[in-house]
Amino acid sequence: MKKILVTGATAIALTVGGAAQAEFPTDDNITFVIPYSPGGGFDTIVRQFAPALETAMGTTVVPENISGAGGARGGQAVHRSDPDGYTIGIYNIPGLTVNEVTGRDQGFKLDEVTWIANLAVATYGLAVAVDSGINSVEDLCAMGQPTKLSDTGATSTASVTTRITFGILECDIVDVTGYAGSNDAMIAVISGEVNATIKPISSLAKYLDGSGTGDLKLILTLTEDEAVTGVPSATDIGHPELAKFTLNRVIGGPPGMTTEVVAAIEEGLRAASEDPSVTSWADGAGISLAFMGAAATASMMDDLSSFYEQYKDLAATAE
Amino acid sequence: MGLDALFEAFLAVLNGGSLLFLMAGVLLGLTFGVIPGLGGTTALALLIPVTYTLEPLDAMYLAGGVMGATSFGGSISAILLNTPGTAPNAATTFDGYPLARQGKAGLAIGASATASALGGLIGLFTLLLFIPVAREVVLSFGSSEFFLLTILGLAAIAVSVKGKLLRGLIAACIGLLLAFTGANQFTGETRFTGGMNYLWDGIPLVPALTGLFAISQMIELALKGGSVADEETRSAAENMKITGVGEGILAVFKHWPVLLRGSLIGTVIGAIPGLGGTVASFLSYSSTAQTAKDRDTFGKGNIKGVIAPEAANNAKDGGSLIPTVAFGIPGSAETAVFLGILVLHGIEPGPQILLQNEREIYGLIVALTVSAIGASVLGLIFARFLVLITRIDVNIVVPVVVTLSLTGVYVLEGRMADVAVATIIGIFGYLMIRFDYPRLTLVIAFVLGEIAERSYHQVRLISDGNVLEYMLGRPISVILIVATIVTFFLPAMRKIPWRRLTGSAS
């Protein structure tokens, strides 16, 4: 009897399959995988979005930290889960893209991920010490010896950006990596250990004149248009391709998610990104929210892969 | 600003709700401190998601309560079980455990509680003095100074393992090997990973320490049987009341220079990002042991061997806030988590953190102060009961400690591989105990190895290869080089019969 009931129930479920999917996400909690430990940038943005996403989608969102292997372990966990929409994750982009083009096996392929949205974009700037006497990229590259820059790890996005940028500019550099965090790397410029650093403009702001302590000054922004008054952009110095370097907070899911489920999560995230609790937090924390839907995110990911593919030799060489 | 703000912060904490968060933090900190392998960083990391819904100030009280209490909690297991509750308590085992075996655990706990509380206070007081010049302090410590400090730490280990120099060096080399596992910061290449993704980020610290300290000691205890306290001293102690706690408190005041030196070492080392409490308490212990007149009694139950590391261990919390107030960068793993909590509340830590977030920073300082004292008072009240642990049959102690430690290791990241690492390193640690190799040497090398390598490469790149020339041009570097040389040659210099030399000269 029980068996018959089960079979019957299955049959009904199959016929109303379309309807059941439209009801996503009512059956379960949504697990939001963060591939880093609590307290970092990725963790923070997910935890800020989670309550607003809950309200928008009408189900509980559970942030889960699965850290390790430079963000690859969390990505693998999402990759292995069912593509039912109940597991999504945030990805370190372009960190993972660079790893992939330089031939590191991360346990999953980025082009298999179902891309859902991009939450925020950070743009980079090149800064020097305010009393360094250096006022432009030409000054920096004409010191008679290789320019020294500071970064966290050799595989960090900022370090890769630094190497490729100066490679494109045909300027000799020594990228001094190993600083504990981007703050430490900026302090190394202030204390005179190194000449300059490329960091997200929002991070540099704390040390710039006007918005911060005035220890550093910007001499270039890696943007298409003028981002900071009086500071040349990538276009101004004749290398608009440098504006491709950005730091993204991209959301994705396991391979093979249906378009309905993707659309539902995309809408939820879009609503969350406009929620006052999220926008006011972003203002305070210096995060530039820049929502991008599934289609735009997927094409950006393709773009990034081919962009970094061009420069993979520069990306792979350290020192 | 300044003292007014601090006074206000002290008044604010007396609000019922705030005090509740603070006390919850203290209890949690003590618990995580006592459980071997788990420390303040673990407790704070697990707390982060909880603090999300709290007011930033309440989150600071909770975090400060935890930070201030763990190191004293850790000293309890160090003294009673020869198993440091947190890595910085490792130096406390040298003299704390012999005291416990002699039936003087009360004395050791009393001294540890008092040294922790006073060390914490001195550290915070030093922080307040340093706030006006914090910026200069941070700017004058660059890669060169980082590197030399790690060398000073390694030199201090080398001379402290009396009569076991070779074994000590072997253990240190193994520690360095373990430290160099994972991605190279400079080339991005992976080393010694055997193709395992797990090892990309290196061998994780908490599982390694849990294995080396907790698991190995539990294997040793289980194989030995009985209970921690010696049979003879046990019956002797049973006849006496478990006292000595008061004596322990007095001992700290009697040996105030040890307390002061430990606190200052703790504050300075705490201010240097990455070095942390293990190095601070170890340097404090070894400098006390090396310069004491009764240095032969160290390692056999000298109370100064408990005071020195515990004072440094708590003072480092104050010190670790120096880079935080100057630039918004963390001075320790705990302050890193604390800054993470601020970010979660939409506050971006930066150089103006003290101006913009005065309330939170002073809240944390107050929480640390109250917590250091609160934890010690609690410890003193319960000392007489805690001492009973040394009389419990190890067949009960061992399974409880092993279960708690391994569960904690698993909970932190949710990785079974971490439990496997703790177990493997635990067995290895037992072999080290069995064949008389110093485990602490391995730990210090493990903790310092990565910083030493990283900062050396930085100096090499910054100085265009002229490393020595560059270092000699920096005053603090020169001081550190001299300190390292003195550390190395002090034991040898003592053997020279100075009196006879000066006598013949005159």
Coordinates of N, CA, C and O in Angstrom, one line a residue, chain A residues 114-168:
Chain A
T114 N 27.7 27.5 -13.2 CA 26.6 28.3 -13.6 C 26.7 29.7 -13.0 O 26.5 29.8 -11.8
W115 N 27.0 30.7 -13.8 CA 27.1 32.0 -13.2 C 25.8 32.7 -13.0 O 24.9 32.6 -13.9
I116 N 25.6 33.3 -11.9 CA 24.3 33.8 -11.5 C 24.3 35.4 -11.4 O 23.4 36.0 -11.9
A117 N 25.3 35.9 -10.8 CA 25.4 37.4 -10.7 C 26.7 37.9 -10.3 O 27.6 37.1 -9.9
N118 N 27.0 39.2 -10.4 CA 28.2 39.8 -9.9 C 27.7 40.9 -8.9 O 26.9 41.7 -9.3
L119 N 28.2 40.9 -7.7 CA 27.6 41.8 -6.7 C 28.4 43.1 -6.6 O 27.8 44.2 -6.4
A120 N 29.7 43.1 -6.7 CA 30.5 44.3 -6.5 C 31.7 44.3 -7.4 O 32.2 43.2 -7.7
V121 N 32.2 45.5 -7.7 CA 33.4 45.6 -8.5 C 34.3 46.6 -7.8 O 33.9 47.6 -7.4
A122 N 35.6 46.2 -7.7 CA 36.5 47.2 -7.2 C 37.5 47.5 -8.3 O 38.0 46.7 -9.0
T123 N 37.8 48.8 -8.5 CA 38.8 49.2 -9.5 C 40.1 49.6 -8.8 O 40.1 50.0 -7.6
Y124 N 41.2 49.5 -9.6 CA 42.5 49.7 -9.0 C 43.1 51.0 -9.2 O 42.7 51.7 -10.2
G125 N 44.0 51.4 -8.4 CA 44.7 52.7 -8.6 C 46.2 52.4 -8.2 O 46.5 51.5 -7.5
L126 N 47.1 53.2 -8.8 CA 48.5 53.1 -8.5 C 48.9 54.3 -7.6 O 48.6 55.5 -8.0
A127 N 49.5 54.0 -6.4 CA 49.8 55.1 -5.5 C 51.2 55.1 -5.1 O 51.9 54.0 -5.1
V128 N 51.7 56.3 -4.8 CA 53.1 56.5 -4.3 C 53.0 57.3 -3.1 O 52.0 57.9 -2.7
A129 N 54.2 57.4 -2.3 CA 54.2 58.2 -1.1 C 54.1 59.7 -1.5 O 54.6 60.1 -2.5
V130 N 53.4 60.4 -0.7 CA 53.1 61.8 -1.1 C 54.3 62.7 -1.2 O 54.4 63.6 -2.0
D131 N 55.4 62.3 -0.4 CA 56.6 63.1 -0.4 C 57.7 62.5 -1.3 O 58.9 62.7 -1.2
S132 N 57.3 61.6 -2.2 CA 58.3 60.8 -3.0 C 58.9 61.6 -4.2 O 59.9 61.3 -4.7
G133 N 58.2 62.7 -4.5 CA 58.6 63.5 -5.7 C 58.2 62.8 -7.0 O 58.6 63.4 -8.1
I134 N 57.5 61.7 -6.9 CA 57.1 61.1 -8.1 C 55.6 61.5 -8.5 O 54.8 61.5 -7.6
N135 N 55.4 62.0 -9.7 CA 54.1 62.5 -10.0 C 53.4 61.8 -11.1 O 52.2 62.1 -11.4
S136 N 54.1 60.9 -11.8 CA 53.5 60.2 -12.9 C 54.1 58.8 -13.1 O 55.1 58.5 -12.5
V137 N 53.5 58.1 -14.0 CA 54.0 56.7 -14.2 C 55.4 56.9 -14.9 O 56.3 56.1 -14.6
E138 N 55.6 57.9 -15.7 CA 56.9 58.1 -16.3 C 58.0 58.3 -15.3 O 59.0 57.7 -15.3
D139 N 57.7 59.2 -14.3 CA 58.6 59.4 -13.2 C 59.0 58.1 -12.5 O 60.1 57.8 -12.3
L140 N 57.9 57.3 -12.3 CA 58.1 56.1 -11.5 C 59.0 55.1 -12.3 O 59.8 54.4 -11.7
C141 N 58.9 55.1 -13.6 CA 59.6 54.1 -14.4 C 61.0 54.7 -14.9 O 61.7 54.0 -15.6
A142 N 61.3 55.9 -14.5 CA 62.5 56.5 -15.0 C 63.5 56.8 -13.8 O 64.1 57.8 -13.7
M143 N 63.4 55.9 -12.8 CA 64.3 56.1 -11.6 C 65.7 55.6 -11.8 O 66.5 55.7 -10.8
G144 N 65.9 54.9 -12.9 CA 67.3 54.4 -13.1 C 67.5 53.0 -12.6 O 68.5 52.4 -12.7
Q145 N 66.5 52.5 -11.8 CA 66.5 51.2 -11.3 C 65.1 50.6 -11.3 O 64.1 51.4 -11.4
P146 N 64.9 49.3 -11.3 CA 63.6 48.8 -11.3 C 62.7 49.3 -10.2 O 63.2 49.5 -9.1
T147 N 61.5 49.6 -10.5 CA 60.5 50.2 -9.5 C 60.1 49.1 -8.6 O 59.8 47.9 -9.0
K148 N 60.1 49.4 -7.3 CA 59.7 48.4 -6.3 C 58.2 48.6 -5.9 O 57.8 49.7 -5.6
L149 N 57.4 47.5 -6.0 CA 56.0 47.6 -5.6 C 55.8 46.6 -4.5 O 56.5 45.6 -4.3
S150 N 54.7 46.8 -3.7 CA 54.4 45.9 -2.6 C 53.1 45.1 -2.8 O 52.1 45.7 -3.3
D151 N 53.1 43.9 -2.4 CA 51.8 43.1 -2.6 C 51.8 42.0 -1.5 O 52.8 41.7 -0.8
T152 N 50.6 41.3 -1.4 CA 50.5 40.3 -0.4 C 51.1 39.0 -0.9 O 52.3 38.8 -0.6
G153 N 50.5 38.2 -1.7 CA 51.1 37.0 -2.2 C 51.3 37.1 -3.7 O 50.7 37.9 -4.3
A154 N 52.2 36.2 -4.2 CA 52.5 36.3 -5.6 C 51.3 35.9 -6.5 O 51.1 36.3 -7.6
T155 N 50.3 35.1 -5.9 CA 49.2 34.7 -6.7 C 48.0 35.6 -6.4 O 46.9 35.4 -6.9
S156 N 48.2 36.7 -5.6 CA 47.1 37.6 -5.3 C 46.7 38.3 -6.5 O 47.5 38.6 -7.4
T157 N 45.4 38.7 -6.6 CA 45.0 39.4 -7.8 C 45.7 40.7 -8.0 O 46.1 41.1 -9.1
A158 N 46.0 41.4 -6.9 CA 46.7 42.7 -7.0 C 48.1 42.5 -7.6 O 48.6 43.3 -8.4
S159 N 48.8 41.4 -7.1 CA 50.1 41.1 -7.6 C 50.1 40.8 -9.1 O 51.0 41.3 -9.8
V160 N 49.2 40.0 -9.5 CA 49.1 39.6 -10.9 C 48.8 40.9 -11.7 O 49.4 41.1 -12.8
T161 N 47.9 41.7 -11.2 CA 47.6 43.0 -11.9 C 48.8 43.8 -12.0 O 49.1 44.4 -13.1
T162 N 49.6 43.9 -10.9 CA 50.8 44.7 -11.0 C 51.8 44.2 -12.0 O 52.3 45.0 -12.8
R163 N 52.0 42.9 -12.1 CA 53.0 42.4 -13.0 C 52.5 42.6 -14.5 O 53.3 43.0 -15.3
I164 N 51.2 42.3 -14.7 CA 50.8 42.5 -16.1 C 50.8 44.0 -16.5 O 51.2 44.3 -17.6
T165 N 50.3 44.8 -15.6 CA 50.2 46.3 -15.9 C 51.6 46.8 -16.3 O 51.8 47.4 -17.3
F166 N 52.6 46.5 -15.4 CA 53.9 47.1 -15.7 C 54.6 46.3 -16.9 O 55.4 46.9 -17.6
G167 N 54.2 45.1 -17.2 CA 54.6 44.4 -18.4 C 54.1 45.1 -19.6 O 54.8 45.4 -20.6
I168 N 52.8 45.5 -19.6 CA 52.2 46.2 -20.7 C 52.9 47.6 -20.9 O 53.1 48.0 -22.0

